[in-house]
Amino acid sequence: GALREPMLKIIHIMRAMGYQDAAAQPIVFEDQQDSIGQFPFGATTASRYLDPGHLVGYLNVIISLISSGVSYKCNGDTVVGVSVTSSVDQQTRTTELCPQGELTFRGFGNASEVVDELDALLTGGRLGATTKAAVLDVYLALGGPVENVKAAQQAIAMTAEFNTLGETDVIENAATVSLSKKSKQMTKNLRAYKAAILLFMEGGADTFNMIVPQDPSLFEQYTFVRQDLAKQTSELLAINTTGQSGTSFGVHSSLDFLKRLYDLGQAAFVANIGSLVEPTTKASFSDSSAQNCIGPFSHEAQTSAVQTLQCQVSGTEAHGAGGRLADALSGNFTTATFSMSGLEIWPEGVVAPYVAVDENHKRVEYFERWRHHIQRFTSAEYSNTMAEAFSQRLLESVQNAEIQEHVLSEVMFTTNYNTD
């Protein structure tokens, strides 16, 4: 199986459902890179399609497209297309076309026949029996020959069958087993709360100016390398240590809180580290007699390596170091991992629950209307790995978006961090 690309799914719906622009004008999309994780001429990876923010963004775009066409904020706050104006009369007054276009498909026959036709056009007849029954219920819940078709189209666009390719056979009773395992995991005795927090700078931290050697010979090397970027001693906060090649260092003056933590023994600096599989010399690296990391000079590969701590394993197959740590502790503790920047590698394990939320606070528009239906669409477990991954991510993304909105919407920071 394979994930379908978001932009192609949008075009598929428009073509299969007979989209027509109300003004018979060319259809112009706003850049959807931030919304769905993909747009023509924009660099992207398949993993971004499963990012919580982009999954929720995809749902909002699809709901808006089917409801109001490629229009500008006709449906909630979602921006799908560039709005156009049409003249009202010979004067300069104009009115915005909203909706700006529509899907002309209406279907023929009774409710079951319409859903069957939608299934054939949108999934190639691959909707499972449970999913099709859920779509039919959505169709029957609304009156009128237009709104019920739109609702069914939106429902199918949320299913694993529409969003993936390949067989989508359902594993019988698997969902019940999975839920029972989750419920057992939460019955452990609660203990004192502890958290490990990773602030990942994506290579954007100038660490050579974050902590600066102050011993004369090392400081001379530092100033030679940094030239006019070098920090002078008067611009640094002095700290001392033992057991290092140098004993005196200076912390960047803007990190006074970090210096205080260091003085209290509550913070440490780990410098001159990198990814190695085993002790390696220049010679053993050159002749490949030592096992080397994959992509040692690739920023992307090393970004993954520092989050998995297994640079010899390609991609995310090793899972994240934080997720594996939570897995190891889950036998005796209730553990979970979280990401506040979408889908990341470090928190992802196998056993411990992983919650990924998006910093843009995206929610599914009309969530209450779709809450029950999304739970039904995602209740089954699929034999197709990609279908199962999409189904689980969709449910988690929608639920986590609501949790995030509830928990963080009124949070006030007690510390004012200088971001100059």
mmCIF file of N, CA, C and O in Angstrom, residues 12-48:
data_model
loop_
_atom_site.group_PDB
_atom_site.id
_atom_site.type_symbol
_atom_site.label_atom_id
_atom_site.label_comp_id
_atom_site.label_asym_id
_atom_site.label_seq_id
_atom_site.Cartn_x
_atom_site.Cartn_y
_atom_site.Cartn_z
ATOM 1 N N HIS A 12 -8.477 14.859 -7.534
ATOM 2 C CA HIS A 12 -9.318 13.684 -7.793
ATOM 3 C C HIS A 12 -10.783 13.996 -7.483
ATOM 4 O O HIS A 12 -11.678 13.727 -8.302
ATOM 5 N N ILE A 13 -11.037 14.549 -6.319
ATOM 6 C CA ILE A 13 -12.415 14.877 -5.939
ATOM 7 C C ILE A 13 -13.022 15.879 -6.918
ATOM 8 O O ILE A 13 -14.167 15.726 -7.362
ATOM 9 N N MET A 14 -12.254 16.891 -7.278
ATOM 10 C CA MET A 14 -12.783 17.917 -8.177
ATOM 11 C C MET A 14 -13.137 17.333 -9.542
ATOM 12 O O MET A 14 -14.178 17.664 -10.121
ATOM 13 N N ARG A 15 -12.297 16.455 -10.061
ATOM 14 C CA ARG A 15 -12.553 15.886 -11.389
ATOM 15 C C ARG A 15 -13.660 14.830 -11.339
ATOM 16 O O ARG A 15 -14.563 14.818 -12.181
ATOM 17 N N ALA A 16 -13.581 13.932 -10.353
ATOM 18 C CA ALA A 16 -14.560 12.846 -10.282
ATOM 19 C C ALA A 16 -15.957 13.356 -9.955
ATOM 20 O O ALA A 16 -16.962 12.770 -10.379
ATOM 21 N N MET A 17 -16.029 14.453 -9.201
ATOM 22 C CA MET A 17 -17.323 14.987 -8.779
ATOM 23 C C MET A 17 -17.787 16.153 -9.652
ATOM 24 O O MET A 17 -18.749 16.837 -9.329
ATOM 25 N N GLY A 18 -17.094 16.416 -10.757
ATOM 26 C CA GLY A 18 -17.547 17.409 -11.725
ATOM 27 C C GLY A 18 -17.529 18.835 -11.218
ATOM 28 O O GLY A 18 -18.553 19.531 -11.257
ATOM 29 N N TYR A 19 -16.360 19.307 -10.770
ATOM 30 C CA TYR A 19 -16.282 20.672 -10.230
ATOM 31 C C TYR A 19 -16.459 21.707 -11.337
ATOM 32 O O TYR A 19 -15.897 21.595 -12.429
ATOM 33 N N GLN A 20 -17.246 22.743 -11.040
ATOM 34 C CA GLN A 20 -17.444 23.861 -11.965
ATOM 35 C C GLN A 20 -17.292 25.170 -11.211
ATOM 36 O O GLN A 20 -17.854 25.335 -10.120
ATOM 37 N N ASP A 21 -16.543 26.093 -11.798
ATOM 38 C CA ASP A 21 -16.388 27.419 -11.210
ATOM 39 C C ASP A 21 -17.610 28.264 -11.552
ATOM 40 O O ASP A 21 -18.068 28.276 -12.702
ATOM 41 N N ALA A 22 -18.145 28.976 -10.564
ATOM 42 C CA ALA A 22 -19.383 29.734 -10.754
ATOM 43 C C ALA A 22 -19.240 30.831 -11.794
ATOM 44 O O ALA A 22 -20.202 31.172 -12.489
ATOM 45 N N ALA A 23 -18.054 31.396 -11.914
ATOM 46 C CA ALA A 23 -17.835 32.484 -12.870
ATOM 47 C C ALA A 23 -17.160 31.992 -14.140
ATOM 48 O O ALA A 23 -16.751 32.803 -14.973
ATOM 49 N N ALA A 24 -17.039 30.660 -14.269
ATOM 50 C CA ALA A 24 -16.368 30.073 -15.431
ATOM 51 C C ALA A 24 -14.969 30.641 -15.613
ATOM 52 O O ALA A 24 -14.513 30.893 -16.727
ATOM 53 N N GLN A 25 -14.291 30.856 -14.481
ATOM 54 C CA GLN A 25 -12.943 31.407 -14.487
ATOM 55 C C GLN A 25 -11.931 30.303 -14.166
ATOM 56 O O GLN A 25 -12.286 29.256 -13.618
ATOM 57 N N PRO A 26 -10.658 30.532 -14.502
ATOM 58 C CA PRO A 26 -9.629 29.563 -14.097
ATOM 59 C C PRO A 26 -9.630 29.390 -12.580
ATOM 60 O O PRO A 26 -9.861 30.345 -11.833
ATOM 61 N N ILE A 27 -9.372 28.180 -12.133
ATOM 62 C CA ILE A 27 -9.388 27.867 -10.701
ATOM 63 C C ILE A 27 -8.009 28.156 -10.121
ATOM 64 O O ILE A 27 -7.004 27.615 -10.584
ATOM 65 N N VAL A 28 -7.958 29.020 -9.115
ATOM 66 C CA VAL A 28 -6.689 29.443 -8.532
ATOM 67 C C VAL A 28 -6.665 29.068 -7.054
ATOM 68 O O VAL A 28 -7.510 29.521 -6.278
ATOM 69 N N PHE A 29 -5.695 28.238 -6.668
ATOM 70 C CA PHE A 29 -5.542 27.830 -5.276
ATOM 71 C C PHE A 29 -4.582 28.748 -4.540
ATOM 72 O O PHE A 29 -3.582 29.201 -5.103
ATOM 73 N N GLU A 30 -4.891 28.990 -3.270
ATOM 74 C CA GLU A 30 -3.888 29.552 -2.379
ATOM 75 C C GLU A 30 -2.815 28.483 -2.141
ATOM 76 O O GLU A 30 -3.070 27.287 -2.291
ATOM 77 N N ASP A 31 -1.623 28.902 -1.759
ATOM 78 C CA ASP A 31 -0.564 27.951 -1.416
ATOM 79 C C ASP A 31 -1.014 27.116 -0.216
ATOM 80 O O ASP A 31 -1.310 27.653 0.847
ATOM 81 N N GLN A 32 -1.084 25.807 -0.401
ATOM 82 C CA GLN A 32 -1.573 24.915 0.647
ATOM 83 C C GLN A 32 -0.447 24.173 1.375
ATOM 84 O O GLN A 32 -0.708 23.226 2.116
ATOM 85 N N GLN A 33 0.800 24.603 1.167
ATOM 86 C CA GLN A 33 1.934 23.907 1.782
ATOM 87 C C GLN A 33 1.776 23.831 3.300
ATOM 88 O O GLN A 33 1.974 22.774 3.904
ATOM 89 N N ASP A 34 1.412 24.941 3.921
ATOM 90 C CA ASP A 34 1.281 24.944 5.376
ATOM 91 C C ASP A 34 0.030 24.207 5.839
ATOM 92 O O ASP A 34 -0.012 23.693 6.958
ATOM 93 N N SER A 35 -0.985 24.148 4.991
ATOM 94 C CA SER A 35 -2.247 23.513 5.386
ATOM 95 C C SER A 35 -2.198 21.999 5.259
ATOM 96 O O SER A 35 -2.561 21.277 6.192
ATOM 97 N N ILE A 36 -1.751 21.503 4.101
ATOM 98 C CA ILE A 36 -1.812 20.062 3.847
ATOM 99 C C ILE A 36 -0.438 19.421 3.709
ATOM 100 O O ILE A 36 -0.331 18.214 3.535
ATOM 101 N N GLY A 37 0.632 20.232 3.757
ATOM 102 C CA GLY A 37 1.981 19.682 3.670
ATOM 103 C C GLY A 37 2.477 19.466 2.263
ATOM 104 O O GLY A 37 3.513 18.832 2.055
ATOM 105 N N GLN A 38 1.757 20.002 1.272
ATOM 106 C CA GLN A 38 2.167 19.792 -0.115
ATOM 107 C C GLN A 38 1.560 20.878 -0.993
ATOM 108 O O GLN A 38 0.448 21.357 -0.739
ATOM 109 N N PHE A 39 2.323 21.277 -2.006
ATOM 110 C CA PHE A 39 1.815 22.180 -3.034
ATOM 111 C C PHE A 39 2.782 22.107 -4.207
ATOM 112 O O PHE A 39 3.974 21.832 -4.008
ATOM 113 N N PRO A 40 2.299 22.308 -5.441
ATOM 114 C CA PRO A 40 3.205 22.240 -6.591
ATOM 115 C C PRO A 40 4.440 23.116 -6.410
ATOM 116 O O PRO A 40 4.352 24.251 -5.947
ATOM 117 N N PHE A 41 5.588 22.558 -6.760
ATOM 118 C CA PHE A 41 6.897 23.208 -6.704
ATOM 119 C C PHE A 41 7.391 23.413 -5.270
ATOM 120 O O PHE A 41 8.390 24.089 -5.051
ATOM 121 N N GLY A 42 6.716 22.834 -4.308
ATOM 122 C CA GLY A 42 7.167 22.928 -2.923
ATOM 123 C C GLY A 42 7.769 21.609 -2.483
ATOM 124 O O GLY A 42 7.207 20.546 -2.726
ATOM 125 N N ALA A 43 8.931 21.660 -1.838
ATOM 126 C CA ALA A 43 9.586 20.440 -1.369
ATOM 127 C C ALA A 43 8.800 19.849 -0.209
ATOM 128 O O ALA A 43 8.341 20.556 0.674
ATOM 129 N N THR A 44 8.624 18.542 -0.226
ATOM 130 C CA THR A 44 7.893 17.880 0.852
ATOM 131 C C THR A 44 8.299 16.423 0.912
ATOM 132 O O THR A 44 8.960 15.907 0.018
ATOM 133 N N THR A 45 7.923 15.754 1.986
ATOM 134 C CA THR A 45 8.157 14.322 2.139
ATOM 135 C C THR A 45 6.859 13.667 2.569
ATOM 136 O O THR A 45 5.975 14.311 3.136
ATOM 137 N N ALA A 46 6.748 12.364 2.313
ATOM 138 C CA ALA A 46 5.507 11.654 2.629
ATOM 139 C C ALA A 46 5.173 11.726 4.110
ATOM 140 O O ALA A 46 4.007 11.741 4.491
ATOM 141 N N SER A 47 6.205 11.772 4.979
ATOM 142 C CA SER A 47 5.935 11.807 6.415
ATOM 143 C C SER A 47 5.161 13.054 6.814
ATOM 144 O O SER A 47 4.425 13.056 7.803
ATOM 145 N N ARG A 48 5.303 14.135 6.045
ATOM 146 C CA ARG A 48 4.584 15.363 6.377
ATOM 147 C C ARG A 48 3.084 15.198 6.180
ATOM 148 O O ARG A 48 2.293 15.898 6.794
#
